[in-house]
Each structure stands twice: as C-alpha cells, then as structure tokens.
Amino acid sequence: MRTLHRKFMHVVIFIGSPRKDGNTTAMANLLAGKLRDDETIVELFDLYDHDIDPCIDCRECKKEQLVCMQTDGMKKLYAKMEEADVLVFGTPVYWFGPSGRTKLMIDRFKPYFINKKLYGKKGALLLPSAVDREESNLTIDQFKRLFKALGMEYLDAITIEAYEAGDVLKNNNLHDLIIDLKDRIIESHQNVLEE
Ligand SMILES: Cc1cc2nc3c(=O)[nH]c(=O)nc-3n(C[C@H](O)[C@H](O)[C@H](O)COP(=O)(O)O)c2cc1C
C-alpha cells in the first residue's frame, strides 16, 4: 500500500475572463469558498493579471531540462501547476472555445507533453456561456483531449448559461453544481490517499 504523507489537497483555480466581476470569477470564488470549508488549500490566479506570451514553437522545451525558456508570467503559473493536485480552469466560452488568454496559457503547456510533470493530476472546468450550455461542448472536448495528452484525469465541468456579469448568481442550480464539483474534487483526492 502506498502512503501519501500530505493531508491537505492543493487546488489551483485559473480565471480566464477579463471581467473582474464576471461570471467565471463568481463561479471560481464560490468553488474556492466551498473547498476551503473542507480544509483544502486553494489558490486563485487571474490570467489577465499575468503576462503570458504566446508559444513561439522554439522547441527548446524538447531539450535538456525539458522546460520552457521564456521568462514571463508563466514562470509563476508553471510552478503553481506543478505544486497542485487539482487544476481548475475557468473560462468564458468565446466563439465556442476558451478565452484568448486561456488559449495562450494552454499553448504554453507544450513542455508538459514531454516532461510529464502534470501526470496524474486532476482537472476540472468552470464554463459560463451566453446562448446555452451546449455552447461549451467544444471547449470541454478540447480540455478533455488536452488532459489526456498530458496524463491528467478529467473530473467534471460546470456549464452554465450567463451573459451579464453576475448572471450566474441568479441561477438556482449554481449552488448544487458547485457542491457537486467540490465533492468530486475531494473524492478524487481521497482515492489517491487510499491507493
Ligand atoms: C468575444 C466573445 C465571444 C463569445 N462567444 C460566445 C459563444 O460562442 N457562445 C456563447 O454562448 N457565449 C459567448 N460569449 C458570451 C460569454 O461566454 C458570456 O457572456 C460569459 O458569461 C462571460 O463570462 P465572464 O462574465 O466570466 O466574462 C462570448 C463573449 C465574448 C466577449
């Protein structure tokens, strides 16, 4: 039996909306609050507060240390991703996909394809979209394939219809959806502890 010497789970939530008072942020804050009630360490990062340059396909990450050679805001975010047990990506649906800033970040995951540092971590999604929940399908599919490529386990996504900032908070199902995702995250960690 494998023993894990760490009691507390560490969840990192990335917010990929430019609207500080927007729906993604509201969902992220609610999830963070519920996880903290369960003694989970939670950190939130607003991607629009970090400089994330595009991947330039220099292929340096395929050499020696297998890390990205760019020195921008991703340095800190890489470190957080590698520390965390669970990565939650919150992004508004923009043209059926993730926001531009989220896509910039995803492209910078290229080193993880080779160095496998995210292997075994879990991933979940928070996805507000205006028209209806089906609008999130491509984004969910993209993240599922991304997680698979990086050796991560997809846990779940909350998709919710919302347009104006704060619309999510008017949705009567939001509370239950957040609790369900929180339980799913906690349960995934307990499974690791029991292995
Ligand atoms: C550039 C842009 C593209 C969008 N594309 C879609 C879309 O394809 N489908 C959809 O349902 N909503 C779309 N929306 C609406 C946002 O997903 C929606 O307003 C969301 O609640 C914004 O989340 P936020 O408050 O966290 O920024 C788009 C919004 C913008 C600004």
Short mmCIF file of C-alpha atoms and ligand atoms in Angstrom, two decimals:
data_model
loop_
_atom_site.label_atom_id
_atom_site.label_comp_id
_atom_site.label_asym_id
_atom_site.label_seq_id
_atom_site.Cartn_x
_atom_site.Cartn_y
_atom_site.Cartn_z
CA MET A 1 0.00 0.00 0.00
CA ARG A 2 1.32 3.46 -0.95
CA THR A 3 1.22 6.07 1.80
CA LEU A 4 0.81 9.74 0.97
CA HIS A 5 2.38 11.97 3.61
CA ARG A 6 0.34 15.02 2.77
CA LYS A 7 -3.04 15.55 4.31
CA PHE A 8 -4.26 18.67 2.60
CA MET A 9 -5.20 18.81 -1.03
CA HIS A 10 -3.98 21.76 -3.07
CA VAL A 11 -6.31 23.15 -5.72
CA VAL A 12 -5.30 25.91 -8.11
CA ILE A 13 -8.04 27.78 -9.97
CA PHE A 14 -7.20 29.83 -13.07
CA ILE A 15 -9.62 32.57 -14.08
CA GLY A 16 -9.54 33.28 -17.80
CA SER A 17 -12.04 36.13 -18.03
CA PRO A 18 -11.09 39.78 -18.49
CA ARG A 19 -14.14 40.77 -16.40
CA LYS A 20 -13.10 41.03 -12.75
CA ASP A 21 -16.74 40.98 -11.65
CA GLY A 22 -17.76 38.43 -14.27
CA ASN A 23 -19.39 35.03 -14.17
CA THR A 24 -16.18 32.99 -14.29
CA THR A 25 -14.81 34.85 -11.27
CA ALA A 26 -18.07 34.39 -9.36
CA MET A 27 -18.02 30.62 -10.02
CA ALA A 28 -14.33 30.40 -9.09
CA ASN A 29 -14.86 32.27 -5.81
CA LEU A 30 -17.82 30.08 -4.85
CA LEU A 31 -15.90 26.88 -5.56
CA ALA A 32 -12.87 28.18 -3.66
CA GLY A 33 -15.05 29.00 -0.64
CA LYS A 34 -16.61 25.52 -0.55
CA LEU A 35 -13.25 23.80 -0.94
CA ARG A 36 -11.72 25.90 1.86
CA ASP A 37 -14.62 24.87 4.12
CA ASP A 38 -13.33 21.33 3.59
CA GLU A 39 -9.77 22.22 4.61
CA THR A 40 -8.43 22.33 1.09
CA ILE A 41 -5.65 24.73 0.15
CA VAL A 42 -6.98 26.85 -2.70
CA GLU A 43 -5.22 29.49 -4.77
CA LEU A 44 -6.82 31.62 -7.46
CA PHE A 45 -4.94 33.22 -10.34
CA ASP A 46 -6.43 35.77 -12.68
CA LEU A 47 -4.76 35.13 -16.03
CA TYR A 48 -5.36 38.74 -17.09
CA ASP A 49 -3.07 39.83 -14.22
CA HIS A 50 -0.19 37.76 -15.63
CA ASP A 51 1.84 38.36 -18.77
CA ILE A 52 1.52 35.25 -20.88
CA ASP A 53 3.43 35.41 -24.13
CA PRO A 54 2.50 33.10 -26.99
CA CYS A 55 4.30 29.80 -27.51
CA ILE A 56 6.82 30.51 -30.27
CA ASP A 57 7.44 26.85 -31.15
CA CYS A 58 11.17 27.27 -30.48
CA ARG A 59 11.33 23.61 -29.36
CA GLU A 60 13.74 24.49 -26.54
CA CYS A 61 11.38 22.57 -24.22
CA LYS A 62 12.38 19.39 -26.01
CA LYS A 63 16.00 19.83 -24.92
CA GLU A 64 17.93 19.26 -21.67
CA GLN A 65 15.69 20.36 -18.75
CA LEU A 66 12.50 19.94 -20.81
CA VAL A 67 11.17 23.30 -19.66
CA CYS A 68 10.03 26.48 -21.39
CA MET A 69 12.82 29.01 -21.89
CA GLN A 70 10.55 32.08 -21.96
CA THR A 71 10.75 34.27 -18.86
CA ASP A 72 7.30 35.83 -18.44
CA GLY A 73 4.35 35.45 -16.09
CA MET A 74 4.10 31.74 -16.92
CA LYS A 75 7.11 31.04 -14.70
CA LYS A 76 4.97 31.52 -11.59
CA LEU A 77 1.96 29.76 -13.08
CA TYR A 78 4.07 26.74 -14.13
CA ALA A 79 5.32 26.43 -10.55
CA LYS A 80 1.78 26.56 -9.18
CA MET A 81 0.54 23.96 -11.65
CA GLU A 82 3.34 21.62 -10.66
CA GLU A 83 2.60 22.04 -6.93
CA ALA A 84 -1.15 21.48 -7.22
CA ASP A 85 -3.10 18.23 -7.01
CA VAL A 86 -6.08 19.62 -8.93
CA LEU A 87 -6.15 22.28 -11.66
CA VAL A 88 -9.41 24.09 -12.32
CA PHE A 89 -9.69 26.16 -15.50
CA GLY A 90 -12.42 28.78 -15.50
CA THR A 91 -13.04 30.49 -18.82
CA PRO A 92 -15.95 32.18 -20.53
CA VAL A 93 -16.86 30.50 -23.80
CA TYR A 94 -15.57 32.74 -26.60
CA TRP A 95 -16.62 31.56 -30.04
CA PHE A 96 -17.19 28.04 -28.71
CA GLY A 97 -13.66 27.84 -27.31
CA PRO A 98 -11.71 29.18 -24.32
CA SER A 99 -10.86 32.90 -23.99
CA GLY A 100 -7.76 34.14 -25.78
CA ARG A 101 -5.76 34.43 -22.57
CA THR A 102 -6.67 30.87 -21.61
CA LYS A 103 -5.60 29.63 -25.04
CA LEU A 104 -2.29 31.46 -24.70
CA MET A 105 -1.76 29.59 -21.45
CA ILE A 106 -2.76 26.21 -22.90
CA ASP A 107 -0.29 26.60 -25.76
CA ARG A 108 2.46 27.07 -23.17
CA PHE A 109 1.73 23.58 -21.77
CA LYS A 110 3.88 22.09 -24.54
CA PRO A 111 6.76 21.19 -22.12
CA TYR A 112 4.34 19.06 -20.09
CA PHE A 113 3.72 16.83 -23.10
CA ILE A 114 7.31 15.65 -22.81
CA ASN A 115 8.35 16.18 -19.18
CA LYS A 116 5.09 14.66 -17.87
CA LYS A 117 5.12 16.85 -14.75
CA LEU A 118 1.32 17.06 -14.78
CA TYR A 119 0.95 13.29 -14.98
CA GLY A 120 -1.66 12.00 -12.51
CA LYS A 121 -3.09 15.43 -11.66
CA LYS A 122 -6.82 16.09 -11.95
CA GLY A 123 -8.55 18.78 -13.96
CA ALA A 124 -11.96 20.44 -13.84
CA LEU A 125 -13.69 23.28 -15.70
CA LEU A 126 -15.91 26.29 -14.97
CA LEU A 127 -17.58 27.46 -18.19
CA PRO A 128 -20.16 30.23 -18.42
CA SER A 129 -21.65 30.82 -21.87
CA ALA A 130 -24.41 33.15 -23.02
CA VAL A 131 -26.53 31.22 -25.50
CA ASP A 132 -26.93 27.84 -23.86
CA ARG A 133 -24.86 25.14 -22.17
CA GLU A 134 -24.29 23.28 -25.45
CA GLU A 135 -22.03 26.16 -26.50
CA SER A 136 -19.40 24.73 -24.12
CA ASN A 137 -19.13 21.35 -25.85
CA LEU A 138 -16.10 22.14 -28.00
CA THR A 139 -14.29 23.68 -25.04
CA ILE A 140 -14.96 20.63 -22.88
CA ASP A 141 -13.77 18.37 -25.67
CA GLN A 142 -10.62 20.44 -26.12
CA PHE A 143 -9.76 20.26 -22.42
CA LYS A 144 -10.56 16.53 -22.25
CA ARG A 145 -8.14 15.86 -25.09
CA LEU A 146 -5.56 18.20 -23.58
CA PHE A 147 -5.77 16.48 -20.17
CA LYS A 148 -5.46 13.09 -21.82
CA ALA A 149 -2.38 14.19 -23.77
CA LEU A 150 -0.79 15.40 -20.53
CA GLY A 151 -1.70 12.30 -18.50
CA MET A 152 -4.26 14.13 -16.38
CA GLU A 153 -7.66 12.91 -15.26
CA TYR A 154 -10.72 14.91 -16.29
CA LEU A 155 -13.08 15.26 -13.33
CA ASP A 156 -16.01 17.39 -14.40
CA ALA A 157 -17.21 20.70 -15.85
CA ILE A 158 -19.80 23.17 -14.65
CA THR A 159 -21.51 24.71 -17.68
CA ILE A 160 -23.97 27.49 -17.02
CA GLU A 161 -25.94 29.97 -19.10
CA ALA A 162 -24.98 33.54 -18.23
CA TYR A 163 -24.45 36.74 -20.16
CA GLU A 164 -24.32 39.85 -17.98
CA ALA A 165 -21.70 39.90 -15.22
CA GLY A 166 -23.20 38.19 -12.20
CA ASP A 167 -25.92 36.31 -14.12
CA VAL A 168 -24.58 33.00 -12.80
CA LEU A 169 -25.53 34.03 -9.29
CA LYS A 170 -29.21 34.19 -10.33
CA ASN A 171 -29.17 30.54 -11.37
CA ASN A 172 -30.90 28.37 -8.76
CA ASN A 173 -28.82 25.33 -9.71
CA LEU A 174 -25.46 27.01 -9.21
CA HIS A 175 -25.11 26.18 -5.53
CA ASP A 176 -25.78 22.45 -6.09
CA LEU A 177 -23.46 22.34 -9.11
CA ILE A 178 -20.64 23.90 -7.10
CA ILE A 179 -21.18 21.47 -4.19
CA ASP A 180 -21.20 18.51 -6.61
CA LEU A 181 -17.91 19.61 -8.18
CA LYS A 182 -16.38 20.28 -4.77
CA ASP A 183 -17.38 16.75 -3.65
CA ARG A 184 -15.96 15.27 -6.85
CA ILE A 185 -12.65 17.06 -6.25
CA ILE A 186 -12.44 15.97 -2.59
CA GLU A 187 -13.38 12.40 -3.50
CA SER A 188 -10.65 12.26 -6.19
CA HIS A 189 -8.06 13.10 -3.55
CA GLN A 190 -9.40 10.53 -1.10
CA ASN A 191 -8.99 7.92 -3.82
CA VAL A 192 -5.33 8.90 -4.10
CA LEU A 193 -4.86 8.66 -0.31
CA GLU A 194 -6.41 5.18 -0.26
CA GLU A 195 -4.30 3.79 -3.12
C1 LIG B 1 -15.61 37.57 -27.78
C2 LIG B 1 -16.77 36.85 -27.14
C3 LIG B 1 -17.20 35.66 -27.72
C4 LIG B 1 -18.26 34.98 -27.15
N1 LIG B 1 -18.66 33.80 -27.71
C5 LIG B 1 -19.68 33.11 -27.17
C6 LIG B 1 -20.10 31.87 -27.75
O1 LIG B 1 -19.54 31.38 -28.73
N2 LIG B 1 -21.15 31.24 -27.17
C7 LIG B 1 -21.80 31.74 -26.09
O2 LIG B 1 -22.75 31.11 -25.61
N3 LIG B 1 -21.40 32.90 -25.49
C8 LIG B 1 -20.36 33.59 -26.00
N4 LIG B 1 -19.94 34.76 -25.40
C9 LIG B 1 -20.58 35.21 -24.16
C10 LIG B 1 -19.80 34.84 -22.88
O3 LIG B 1 -19.43 33.48 -22.88
C11 LIG B 1 -20.68 35.11 -21.65
O4 LIG B 1 -21.10 36.46 -21.62
C12 LIG B 1 -20.00 34.76 -20.33
O5 LIG B 1 -20.95 34.78 -19.29
C13 LIG B 1 -18.89 35.74 -19.99
O6 LIG B 1 -18.25 35.29 -18.82
P1 LIG B 1 -17.47 36.32 -17.84
O7 LIG B 1 -18.54 37.16 -17.18
O8 LIG B 1 -16.77 35.46 -16.87
O9 LIG B 1 -16.54 37.10 -18.67
C14 LIG B 1 -18.90 35.47 -25.97
C15 LIG B 1 -18.45 36.68 -25.41
C16 LIG B 1 -17.40 37.37 -25.99
C17 LIG B 1 -16.92 38.66 -25.37
#
